[in-house]
Coordinates of C-alpha atoms and ligand atoms in Angstrom, one line a residue:
X1498 CA 183.9 174.5 216.3
X1499 CA 180.3 175.7 215.6
X1500 CA 177.4 173.8 214.2
X1501 CA 175.2 175.6 211.7
X1502 CA 171.4 175.7 211.6
X1503 CA 169.7 176.8 208.5
X1504 CA 166.1 178.4 209.3
X1505 CA 163.8 178.5 206.3
X1506 CA 161.2 181.3 205.8
X1507 CA 158.4 179.1 207.2
X1508 CA 160.4 177.9 210.4
X1509 CA 160.0 181.2 212.5
X1510 CA 159.2 179.6 215.8
X1511 CA 161.4 180.5 218.8
X1512 CA 160.9 176.8 219.9
X1513 CA 162.0 175.4 216.7
X1514 CA 163.6 171.7 217.4
X1515 CA 166.8 172.7 215.6
X1516 CA 167.1 176.0 217.6
X1517 CA 166.5 174.3 220.7
X1518 CA 169.5 172.0 220.0
X1519 CA 171.9 175.0 219.6
X1520 CA 174.4 176.4 221.9
X1521 CA 173.6 180.2 221.6
X1522 CA 177.2 181.2 222.4
X1523 CA 179.0 179.5 219.6
X1524 CA 176.6 177.9 217.1
X1525 CA 175.5 179.7 214.1
X1526 CA 171.9 180.5 212.6
X1527 CA 171.6 180.9 208.9
X1528 CA 168.6 182.6 207.3
X1529 CA 168.5 183.9 203.6
X1530 CA 166.2 185.7 201.3
X1531 CA 166.9 183.6 198.2
X1532 CA 165.9 184.3 194.5
X1533 CA 165.3 180.5 193.8
X1534 CA 162.9 180.3 196.7
X1535 CA 161.3 183.6 195.7
X1536 CA 160.8 182.6 192.2
X1537 CA 160.3 178.9 191.7
X1538 CA 156.5 179.6 191.4
X1539 CA 155.3 183.2 190.6
X1540 CA 154.4 183.7 194.4
X1541 CA 151.9 186.6 195.2
X1542 CA 153.9 189.6 196.0
X1543 CA 152.3 189.9 199.5
X1544 CA 153.3 186.4 200.0
X1545 CA 157.0 187.2 199.4
X1546 CA 156.7 190.5 201.4
X1547 CA 155.2 188.4 204.2
X1548 CA 158.0 186.0 204.3
X1549 CA 160.7 188.4 204.0
X1550 CA 159.3 190.7 206.6
X1551 CA 158.6 188.0 209.2
X1552 CA 162.1 186.5 208.5
X1553 CA 163.8 189.9 209.3
X1554 CA 161.7 190.3 212.5
X1555 CA 162.5 186.7 213.5
X1556 CA 166.2 187.1 212.9
X1557 CA 166.2 190.4 215.3
X1558 CA 164.3 188.3 217.9
X1559 CA 166.9 185.6 217.7
X1560 CA 169.7 188.3 218.1
X1561 CA 167.9 189.8 221.0
X1562 CA 167.8 186.3 222.5
X1563 CA 171.4 185.9 222.3
X1564 CA 171.8 183.8 218.9
X1565 CA 174.5 184.2 216.5
X1566 CA 172.4 185.1 213.4
X1567 CA 173.8 185.3 209.9
X1568 CA 171.2 186.9 207.8
X1569 CA 171.3 187.4 204.0
X1570 CA 169.0 189.9 202.4
X1571 CA 167.6 189.7 198.9
X1572 CA 170.2 190.7 196.3
X1573 CA 169.0 190.1 192.8
X1574 CA 172.6 190.2 191.6
X1575 CA 173.9 187.7 194.0
X1576 CA 175.1 184.2 192.8
X1577 CA 173.8 182.7 196.0
X1578 CA 170.3 181.6 194.8
X1579 CA 169.4 178.6 196.8
X1580 CA 169.6 177.0 200.3
X1581 CA 172.5 174.8 199.0
X1582 CA 174.3 178.1 197.7
X1583 CA 173.6 179.9 201.0
X1584 CA 175.1 177.0 203.2
X1585 CA 178.1 176.6 200.8
X1586 CA 179.0 180.4 201.1
X1587 CA 178.7 180.1 205.0
X1588 CA 180.9 177.0 205.1
X1589 CA 183.6 178.8 202.9
X1590 CA 183.9 181.6 205.5
X1591 CA 183.5 179.6 208.8
X1592 CA 184.7 176.6 210.5
X1593 CA 181.6 174.3 210.9
X1594 CA 181.4 170.9 212.2
X1595 CA 177.8 169.8 211.8
X1596 CA 174.5 171.0 210.2
X1597 CA 171.5 170.9 212.1
X1598 CA 168.0 171.3 210.4
X1599 CA 164.4 171.2 211.1
X1600 CA 162.2 168.9 208.7
X1601 CA 161.2 171.3 206.0
X1602 CA 157.6 171.9 204.5
X1603 CA 158.4 170.3 201.0
X1604 CA 159.8 167.2 199.7
X1605 CA 161.9 169.3 197.2
X1606 CA 163.7 171.0 200.1
X1607 CA 164.1 167.8 202.3
X1608 CA 165.7 166.1 199.0
X1609 CA 168.2 169.2 199.2
X1610 CA 168.8 169.1 202.9
X1611 CA 169.5 165.1 202.5
X1612 CA 172.0 166.1 199.9
X1613 CA 173.9 168.3 202.2
X1614 CA 175.9 165.5 203.8
X1615 CA 177.3 164.4 200.5
X1616 CA 177.7 167.8 199.1
X1617 CA 179.6 169.3 201.9
X1618 CA 181.1 166.3 203.6
X1619 CA 179.7 167.2 207.1
X1620 CA 177.3 165.2 209.5
X1621 CA 173.8 166.6 208.8
X1622 CA 171.0 166.2 211.4
X1623 CA 167.3 166.6 210.3
X1624 CA 165.3 166.9 213.3
X1625 CA 161.3 166.2 213.5
X1626 CA 159.3 169.3 213.2
X1627 CA 157.5 169.1 216.4
X1628 CA 155.3 172.2 215.7
X1629 CA 152.8 169.6 214.5
X1630 CA 150.9 167.2 216.8
X1631 CA 151.7 164.3 214.5
X1632 CA 154.8 163.1 212.8
X1633 CA 155.0 161.8 209.3
X1634 CA 156.1 158.4 210.7
X1635 CA 153.2 158.3 213.1
X1636 CA 150.6 159.2 210.1
X1637 CA 152.3 156.4 208.1
X1638 CA 151.7 153.9 210.9
X1639 CA 148.0 154.9 211.4
X1640 CA 147.4 154.8 207.6
X1641 CA 149.3 151.5 207.1
X1642 CA 146.4 148.9 207.3
X1643 CA 143.8 151.2 206.2
X1644 CA 142.0 150.8 202.7
X1645 CA 140.8 154.4 202.9
X1646 CA 142.1 157.4 204.7
X1647 CA 139.3 159.2 206.4
X1648 CA 140.2 162.4 208.1
X1649 CA 137.4 161.9 210.7
X1650 CA 139.1 158.9 212.3
X1651 CA 142.4 160.5 212.3
X1652 CA 141.0 163.6 213.9
X1653 CA 139.5 161.6 216.8
X1654 CA 142.8 160.1 217.5
X1655 CA 144.2 163.8 217.5
X1656 CA 141.4 164.9 219.9
X1657 CA 142.3 162.1 222.2
X1658 CA 146.0 162.7 222.1
X1659 CA 145.7 166.5 222.6
X1660 CA 142.8 166.3 225.1
X1661 CA 141.1 169.2 223.3
X1662 CA 137.4 169.2 223.9
X1663 CA 137.5 166.1 225.7
X1664 CA 136.1 165.4 229.3
X1665 CA 137.1 162.2 231.1
X1666 CA 138.3 160.7 227.7
X1667 CA 135.0 161.4 225.9
X1668 CA 134.1 164.3 223.5
X1669 CA 132.5 167.2 225.2
X1670 CA 128.7 167.2 224.2
X1671 CA 129.0 163.3 223.5
X1672 CA 129.5 164.2 220.0
X1673 CA 132.8 164.3 217.9
X1674 CA 131.6 166.4 214.9
X1675 CA 129.0 169.0 214.6
X1676 CA 129.4 169.7 210.8
X1677 CA 125.8 169.1 210.1
X1678 CA 125.0 172.5 211.9
X1679 CA 127.6 174.4 210.0
X1680 CA 125.9 175.0 206.5
X1681 CA 124.1 178.1 206.8
X1682 CA 123.9 180.8 204.1
X1683 CA 124.6 184.1 205.3
X1684 CA 122.3 186.8 204.5
X1685 CA 124.1 189.9 206.0
X1686 CA 123.3 189.3 209.8
X1687 CA 125.1 189.3 212.0
X1688 CA 127.5 191.7 210.5
X1689 CA 130.8 190.2 209.2
X1690 CA 133.8 190.2 211.5
X1691 CA 136.8 191.4 209.7
X1692 CA 140.3 190.3 210.7
X1693 CA 142.6 192.7 212.6
X1694 CA 144.9 194.7 210.4
X1695 CA 148.4 195.7 211.1
X1696 CA 150.0 198.9 209.7
X1697 CA 153.5 198.1 208.2
X1698 CA 156.5 199.2 210.4
X1699 CA 159.8 200.4 209.1
X1700 CA 161.0 196.8 208.5
X1701 CA 158.1 195.8 206.6
X1702 CA 158.0 199.1 204.5
X1703 CA 161.5 198.4 203.4
X1704 CA 160.6 194.9 202.4
X1705 CA 157.7 196.3 200.4
X1706 CA 159.9 198.6 198.5
X1707 CA 162.4 195.7 197.7
X1708 CA 159.5 193.4 196.6
X1709 CA 157.7 196.2 194.7
X1710 CA 161.1 197.0 192.9
X1711 CA 162.3 193.4 192.1
X1712 CA 159.2 191.3 191.7
X1713 CA 156.7 192.0 189.1
X1714 CA 154.7 188.9 189.7
X1715 CA 151.1 188.3 190.6
X1716 CA 149.0 190.3 193.2
X1717 CA 148.6 193.7 194.5
X1718 CA 151.1 194.7 197.1
X1719 CA 149.3 197.8 198.4
X1720 CA 147.3 197.7 201.6
X1721 CA 149.8 195.0 203.4
X1722 CA 148.2 194.4 206.8
X1723 CA 149.3 190.8 207.7
X1724 CA 150.8 189.8 211.0
X1725 CA 154.7 189.4 210.7
X1726 CA 155.5 188.8 214.4
X1727 CA 154.2 186.4 217.0
X1728 CA 153.1 189.3 219.0
X1729 CA 151.0 190.6 216.2
X1730 CA 149.7 187.0 215.4
X1731 CA 148.6 186.7 218.9
X1732 CA 146.6 189.9 218.9
X1733 CA 145.1 188.6 215.6
X1734 CA 144.1 185.3 217.4
X1735 CA 142.5 187.2 220.4
X1736 CA 140.7 189.5 217.8
X1737 CA 139.3 186.4 216.0
X1738 CA 138.1 184.6 219.0
X1739 CA 136.4 187.7 220.3
X1740 CA 134.5 188.7 217.3
X1741 CA 134.5 186.1 214.6
X1742 CA 134.8 182.5 216.3
X1743 CA 131.2 182.6 217.8
X1744 CA 129.8 182.5 214.1
X1745 CA 132.6 180.6 212.6
X1746 CA 130.7 177.3 212.6
X1747 CA 127.2 178.5 211.3
X1748 CA 128.6 180.3 208.2
X1749 CA 131.7 178.3 207.4
X1750 CA 130.5 177.3 204.2
X1751 CA 128.9 180.5 203.1
X1752 CA 129.8 182.3 199.6
X1753 CA 128.7 185.8 200.1
X1754 CA 129.3 188.1 197.2
X1755 CA 130.6 191.3 199.0
X1756 CA 132.6 190.0 201.9
X1757 CA 136.3 188.8 201.7
X1758 CA 136.6 187.1 205.0
X1759 CA 133.2 186.7 206.7
X1760 CA 133.9 184.6 210.1
X1761 CA 137.2 183.1 208.8
X1762 CA 140.3 183.6 211.0
X1763 CA 142.9 184.5 208.4
X1764 CA 145.3 182.6 210.8
X1765 CA 146.7 180.3 208.3
X1766 CA 149.6 182.5 207.3
X1767 CA 150.8 182.8 211.0
X1768 CA 150.2 179.3 211.6
X1769 CA 152.3 178.1 208.6
X1770 CA 155.0 180.4 209.2
X1771 CA 155.4 179.4 212.8
X1772 CA 154.3 182.5 214.4
X1773 CA 151.4 180.7 216.1
X1774 CA 151.5 177.3 217.7
X1775 CA 148.5 175.2 216.5
X1776 CA 147.6 173.9 220.1
X1777 CA 147.7 177.5 221.6
X1778 CA 145.3 178.5 218.8
X1779 CA 143.0 175.6 219.6
X1780 CA 143.2 176.1 223.3
X1781 CA 142.2 179.7 222.8
X1782 CA 139.2 178.5 220.8
X1783 CA 138.3 175.8 223.5
X1784 CA 138.6 178.4 226.4
X1785 CA 136.1 180.7 224.6
X1786 CA 133.5 177.8 224.6
X1787 CA 134.3 176.9 228.2
X1788 CA 133.7 180.6 229.0
X1789 CA 130.3 180.6 227.3
X1790 CA 131.6 183.1 224.6
X1791 CA 131.3 180.8 221.6
X1792 CA 129.2 177.9 220.8
X1793 CA 130.3 174.3 220.5
X1794 CA 129.5 173.9 216.7
X1795 CA 131.9 176.9 216.0
X1796 CA 134.7 175.8 218.5
X1797 CA 134.5 172.3 217.3
X1798 CA 134.3 173.1 213.8
X1799 CA 137.4 175.5 214.1
X1800 CA 139.6 173.0 216.0
X1801 CA 138.9 170.2 213.7
X1802 CA 140.2 172.3 210.8
X1803 CA 143.5 172.6 212.7
X1804 CA 144.0 169.2 214.5
X1805 CA 142.0 167.4 212.0
X1806 CA 142.4 168.7 208.6
X1807 CA 145.8 170.5 208.9
X1808 CA 147.5 167.6 210.5
X1809 CA 145.8 165.0 208.3
X1810 CA 146.7 167.0 205.1
X1811 CA 150.5 167.0 206.1
X1812 CA 150.4 163.4 206.8
X1813 CA 149.0 162.6 203.5
X1814 CA 151.6 164.8 201.7
X1815 CA 154.6 163.1 203.3
X1816 CA 153.0 159.6 203.0
X1817 CA 152.4 160.1 199.3
X1818 CA 155.2 162.2 198.1
X1819 CA 157.2 162.5 195.6
X1820 CA 154.8 160.4 193.3
X1821 CA 151.8 162.3 194.6
X1822 CA 152.7 165.5 192.5
X1823 CA 152.2 163.5 189.2
X1824 CA 148.8 162.3 190.1
X1825 CA 146.3 162.8 187.1
X1826 CA 143.3 160.3 187.7
X1827 CA 141.1 161.8 185.0
X1828 CA 144.0 162.0 182.5
X1829 CA 143.4 165.7 181.8
X1830 CA 145.7 168.3 180.1
X1831 CA 143.8 171.5 179.4
X1832 CA 145.7 174.8 180.3
X1833 CA 144.6 176.9 183.2
X1834 CA 142.5 179.8 181.8
X1835 CA 144.4 183.1 181.7
X1836 CA 141.8 184.9 183.6
X1837 CA 142.9 182.8 186.6
X1838 CA 145.6 185.4 186.9
X1839 CA 143.6 188.3 186.3
X1840 CA 140.1 187.9 187.7
X1841 CA 138.6 189.1 184.1
X1842 CA 135.8 186.8 183.8
X1843 CA 132.0 187.5 183.8
X1844 CA 131.4 184.5 185.7
X1845 CA 130.8 186.4 189.2
X1846 CA 131.8 183.6 191.6
X1847 CA 135.0 183.2 190.0
X1848 CA 135.6 186.9 189.4
X1849 CA 135.1 187.5 193.1
X1850 CA 137.4 184.6 194.3
X1851 CA 140.1 185.4 191.9
X1852 CA 139.8 189.3 192.6
X1853 CA 140.1 188.5 196.4
X1854 CA 142.8 186.4 195.7
X1855 CA 144.7 189.2 193.8
X1856 CA 144.1 191.9 196.3
X1857 CA 144.5 189.9 199.6
X1858 CA 146.7 186.8 198.7
X1859 CA 143.6 185.0 200.4
X1860 CA 140.4 183.5 199.5
X1861 CA 138.4 181.3 202.1
X1862 CA 138.1 177.6 202.0
X1863 CA 134.8 177.5 200.0
X1864 CA 136.0 179.7 197.3
X1865 CA 139.3 177.5 197.0
X1866 CA 137.2 174.3 197.0
X1867 CA 133.9 174.9 195.3
X1868 CA 134.6 177.8 193.1
X1869 CA 138.1 177.9 191.6
X1870 CA 139.0 174.2 192.3
X1871 CA 135.6 172.7 191.4
X1872 CA 135.9 174.8 188.1
X1873 CA 139.3 173.8 187.3
X1874 CA 138.2 170.1 187.8
X1875 CA 135.1 170.4 185.7
X1876 CA 136.8 172.0 182.9
X1877 CA 139.7 169.3 182.9
X1878 CA 142.8 171.4 183.6
X1879 CA 146.1 169.7 184.0
X1880 CA 146.6 169.0 187.7
X1881 CA 150.1 170.4 187.7
X1882 CA 149.0 173.7 186.5
X1883 CA 146.3 173.9 189.0
X1884 CA 148.5 173.1 191.8
X1885 CA 151.2 175.6 190.8
X1886 CA 148.4 178.1 190.7
X1887 CA 147.5 177.6 194.2
X1888 CA 151.1 177.3 195.5
X1889 CA 151.8 180.9 194.0
X1890 CA 148.7 182.9 194.8
X1891 CA 147.9 182.3 198.5
X1892 CA 150.0 183.9 201.2
X1893 CA 149.7 180.8 203.2
X1894 CA 150.7 178.1 200.6
X1895 CA 153.5 175.7 201.1
X1896 CA 153.6 172.4 199.3
X1897 CA 152.9 170.2 202.4
X1898 CA 149.4 171.9 202.7
X1899 CA 148.7 173.1 199.3
X1900 CA 149.2 169.9 197.2
X1901 CA 147.0 167.5 198.9
X1902 CA 144.3 170.1 199.2
X1903 CA 144.5 170.6 195.5
X1904 CA 144.8 167.1 194.2
X1905 CA 143.2 165.2 196.8
X1906 CA 140.2 167.7 197.8
X1907 CA 139.6 170.1 195.1
X1908 CA 140.4 168.3 191.8
X1909 CA 140.4 164.6 192.8
X1910 CA 143.5 164.1 190.6
X1911 CA 144.6 161.4 193.1
X1912 CA 141.3 159.2 192.5
X1913 CA 140.3 159.4 196.1
X1914 CA 143.1 158.7 198.2
X1915 CA 141.1 160.4 201.0
X1916 CA 138.1 162.0 199.6
X1917 CA 135.2 159.7 199.2
X1918 CA 134.0 161.2 195.9
X1919 CA 134.9 164.4 193.9
X1920 CA 133.7 167.7 195.1
X1921 CA 132.0 168.2 191.7
X1922 CA 129.1 170.7 191.8
X1923 CA 126.8 172.6 189.4
X1924 CA 126.1 176.3 189.7
X1925 CA 123.2 175.2 191.9
X1926 CA 125.4 174.5 194.9
X1927 CA 127.0 178.2 194.6
X1928 CA 123.6 179.6 194.5
X1929 CA 122.5 177.8 197.5
X1930 CA 125.5 178.9 199.7
X1931 CA 125.4 182.6 198.5
X1932 CA 124.4 185.4 196.4
X1933 CA 127.0 185.5 193.7
X1934 CA 124.4 184.3 191.0
X1935 CA 122.0 187.3 191.6
X1936 CA 124.9 189.4 190.4
X1937 CA 126.0 187.4 187.4
X1938 CA 125.5 187.7 183.7
X1939 CA 125.0 184.1 183.4
X1940 CA 121.7 182.3 184.4
X1941 CA 122.2 179.6 187.1
X1942 CA 118.7 178.3 186.3
X1943 CA 119.8 177.3 182.6
X1944 CA 121.8 174.2 181.7
X1945 CA 122.5 174.7 177.9
X1946 CA 121.3 177.9 176.7
X1947 CA 123.7 180.8 175.5
X1948 CA 123.3 182.5 179.0
X1949 CA 123.3 179.3 181.0
X1950 CA 125.8 179.2 183.9
X1951 CA 129.1 177.4 182.6
X1952 CA 129.3 175.4 185.8
X1953 CA 126.2 173.6 184.7
X1954 CA 126.9 172.1 181.4
X1955 CA 130.5 171.4 182.4
X1956 CA 129.1 169.4 185.6
X1957 CA 127.0 167.2 183.6
X1958 CA 129.5 166.8 181.0
X1959 CA 132.0 166.0 183.7
X1960 CA 129.7 163.1 185.0
X1961 CA 129.1 161.8 181.4
X1962 CA 132.7 161.9 180.5
X1963 CA 134.0 160.2 183.6
X1964 CA 131.3 157.6 183.9
X1965 CA 133.7 154.6 183.7
X1966 CA 135.8 156.1 186.4
X1967 CA 133.3 157.1 188.8
X1968 CA 130.0 155.4 188.3
X1969 CA 131.2 152.4 190.6
X1970 CA 131.6 154.8 193.5
X1971 CA 128.7 154.3 196.0
X1972 CA 128.6 157.9 196.9
X1973 CA 128.0 158.9 193.1
X1974 CA 125.1 156.9 192.8
X1975 CA 122.5 159.6 193.1
X1976 CA 124.5 161.8 190.6
X1977 CA 124.5 158.8 187.9
X1978 CA 120.9 158.1 188.5
X1979 CA 120.3 161.8 187.4
X1980 CA 122.7 161.2 184.5
X1981 CA 120.6 158.1 183.4
X1982 CA 117.4 160.1 183.5
X1983 CA 119.0 162.5 180.9
X1984 CA 117.4 161.9 177.4
X1985 CA 119.7 161.6 174.3
X1986 CA 118.8 165.1 173.2
X1987 CA 119.8 166.6 176.6
X1988 CA 123.0 164.7 176.5
X1989 CA 123.8 166.0 173.3
X1990 CA 122.9 169.8 174.1
X1991 CA 125.2 169.4 177.3
X1992 CA 127.9 168.1 175.1
X1993 CA 127.5 170.9 172.6
X1994 CA 127.5 173.6 175.4
X1995 CA 130.4 172.2 177.3
X1996 CA 132.4 172.1 174.0
X1997 CA 131.3 175.6 173.3
X1998 CA 132.7 176.7 176.7
X1999 CA 135.8 174.9 176.5
X2000 CA 136.5 176.3 172.9
X2001 CA 135.6 180.0 174.2
X2002 CA 137.0 179.7 177.7
X2003 CA 139.0 182.7 177.6
X2004 CA 136.1 185.0 176.6
X2005 CA 133.7 183.8 179.4
Ligands
FAD1274 P1 139.8 179.4 208.8 O1 138.5 178.9 208.0 O2 139.6 180.3 209.8 O3 140.3 177.9 209.3 C1 141.1 177.9 210.6 C2 142.5 177.2 210.2 O4 142.3 175.7 209.8 C3 143.2 177.8 209.0 O5 144.0 178.8 209.2 C4 144.0 176.6 208.7 O6 145.3 176.4 209.4 C5 143.3 175.3 209.1 N1 142.7 174.7 207.9 C6 141.4 174.8 207.5 N2 141.2 174.0 206.5 C7 142.3 173.4 206.2 C8 142.6 172.4 205.2 N3 141.7 171.8 204.3 N4 144.0 172.2 205.3 C9 144.9 172.5 206.2 N5 144.6 173.4 207.1 C10 143.3 173.8 207.1 N6 145.6 176.0 203.5 C11 146.8 176.6 203.8 O7 147.2 176.8 204.9 N7 147.6 176.7 202.7 C12 147.4 176.2 201.3 O8 148.1 176.5 200.5 C13 146.0 175.9 201.3 N8 145.6 175.6 199.9 C14 144.4 175.1 199.7 C15 143.9 174.8 198.6 C16 142.7 174.2 198.2 C17 142.2 173.9 196.9 C18 141.7 174.2 199.4 C19 140.4 173.7 199.0 C20 142.2 174.4 200.7 C21 143.4 175.0 200.9 N9 143.9 175.2 202.1 C22 145.1 175.7 202.5 C23 142.9 175.2 203.4 C24 142.0 176.3 203.7 O9 141.3 176.7 202.6 C25 142.8 177.5 204.2 O10 143.8 176.8 205.3 C26 142.0 178.7 204.8 O11 141.2 179.0 203.8 C27 142.8 179.8 205.4 O12 142.2 180.7 205.8 P2 141.8 180.9 207.5 O13 143.0 181.0 208.0 O14 140.9 182.1 207.4 O15 141.1 179.6 207.7
DLZ1275 C1 158.2 180.8 200.0 C2 159.4 181.3 200.4 C3 160.0 182.5 199.6 C4 159.1 183.4 198.7 N1 161.2 183.0 200.1 C5 162.0 182.5 200.9 C6 163.3 182.9 201.0 O1 164.0 183.8 200.6 N2 164.0 182.3 202.1 C7 163.6 181.1 202.7 O2 164.2 180.6 203.6 N3 162.3 180.7 202.5 C8 161.5 181.3 201.6 N4 160.3 180.8 201.1 C9 159.9 179.6 202.0 C10 160.5 178.3 201.4 O3 160.1 178.2 200.0 C11 160.0 177.2 202.2 O4 160.7 177.0 203.3 C12 159.8 175.8 201.4 O5 158.8 176.0 200.6 C13 159.5 174.7 202.5 O6 158.3 174.8 202.9
SF4_1276 FE1 129.0 181.3 189.3 FE2 127.2 180.3 187.5 FE3 126.3 181.6 189.6 FE4 127.4 182.9 187.6 S1 125.6 181.8 187.6 S2 128.0 183.2 189.9 S3 128.9 181.6 187.0 S4 127.5 179.8 189.6

């Protein structure tokens, strides 16, 4: 009898643990485009198209490699809507003795997988997803006796384990982290390096027609140009290393008004789908440094994002779920402004970040953190609504990576399980890192006037409202010293302006 391996849309790696466990001659691989997965949040249409196209390409590759693949295309009228339905339908038609799975990217899906044994009366094996450097159990062990979880220490252990940027057990350049060199504002030089674009082939065009016809959700679908196979993703990686990596570090935090990508890699979709292996990506970056093509601050910064932040964030997710999704440290409950879905706001920084998101299903890290994230925190939007927005709108979004970035990093809804303080900032930060403010109808230099930048009053009001929760935090001392210096009349004016902003939020 055969075994059945269900491969989800973000498990598109030829070396996936569950695929390695199969006997290609007799075992079955099941892949399915499913209504429940495609609609449980209002995914950007480019994200849905990316996943369907990459899945179809991957299924073909497996068939060419001799696997017995059973593939269900999206059918809006089908009663088979979920992973459970798809497995049940397969078991109804075939003799299967065991179900073999790889650990999924969401607690919700793991819960479903763990229910299969009871549901179907068959043995179920869930294998470790060894496309990551560290496992959830290892992370839990690392975290066990620590009061606070700090990415930097975890990152160092990942450097030692992988040997990346290490010589004789020591970090190359005698320093672990070059972040302090990576905060330059970009003023147009050197020219921005755009990511490689891929023209849709027949498979992708067919998917784009399906998604265009059946999904009327968020985001533009024209101009689809993302890598959908490992071959394309490797070309995108080589292009990034050649053209963008040398400047990745210097301008990592920059917020230019008219560049969507600057020197970012746009490799997250390929990494998260499994088209690229994180170690392969880091080794390509390290080689560029060893060849003298890219400086150490750029290469170390890039590698830290992948074996540091990416691994750490996943560890936090599996350590804290399922309760993590309910975190609401500030006890806030405002609705997400409607213009998060349209970009229709005169606040230039937010307009640019959301407009890029609509067009590309992408915004770079500082836009996600310091523009859309920071604003949602200052405004006091209910965490669940913020998280659902991020999960929907970015082509690289899966809950394991989206949720801790949103709740833990951007809006501090977890009260600091790994961030040492909220990333709260006024318009001054956005002005310092880019040129949005020069193109904005609001005045970043004003705090409370009619034309004052809304970030400003909301920032001070946020500090004032949350003094009880935050003023004990040593890293907030400077900020609270500044709050103390405010005269009562200043405080009253801030509160008035913040209230006006909240009351008129949809019109800003
Ligand atoms: P680059 O800037 O070129 O960075 C290289 C790679 O490092 C990325 O491809 C990514 O794999 C990794 N990386 C960098 N920062 C992080 C991080 N904080 N967490 C995990 N991996 C990281 N990333 C996602 O992949 N999916 C998400 O849903 C997601 N949601 C986010 C939500 C918020 C509020 C914030 C602040 C960050 C989020 N990130 C997410 C992290 C980061 O913003 C994206 O990985 C990055 O913008 C993707 O673009 P890039 O490939 O050009 O990245
Ligand atoms: C995100 C997504 C979408 C839009 N569609 C599918 C799908 O039709 N079939 C599938 O197997 N996976 C899809 N996915 C990815 C899953 O939601 C993903 O596997 C879980 O979120 C776990 O990471
Ligand atoms: Fe954004 Fe304020 Fe600058 Fe306008 S003035 S771009 S709202 S930070």
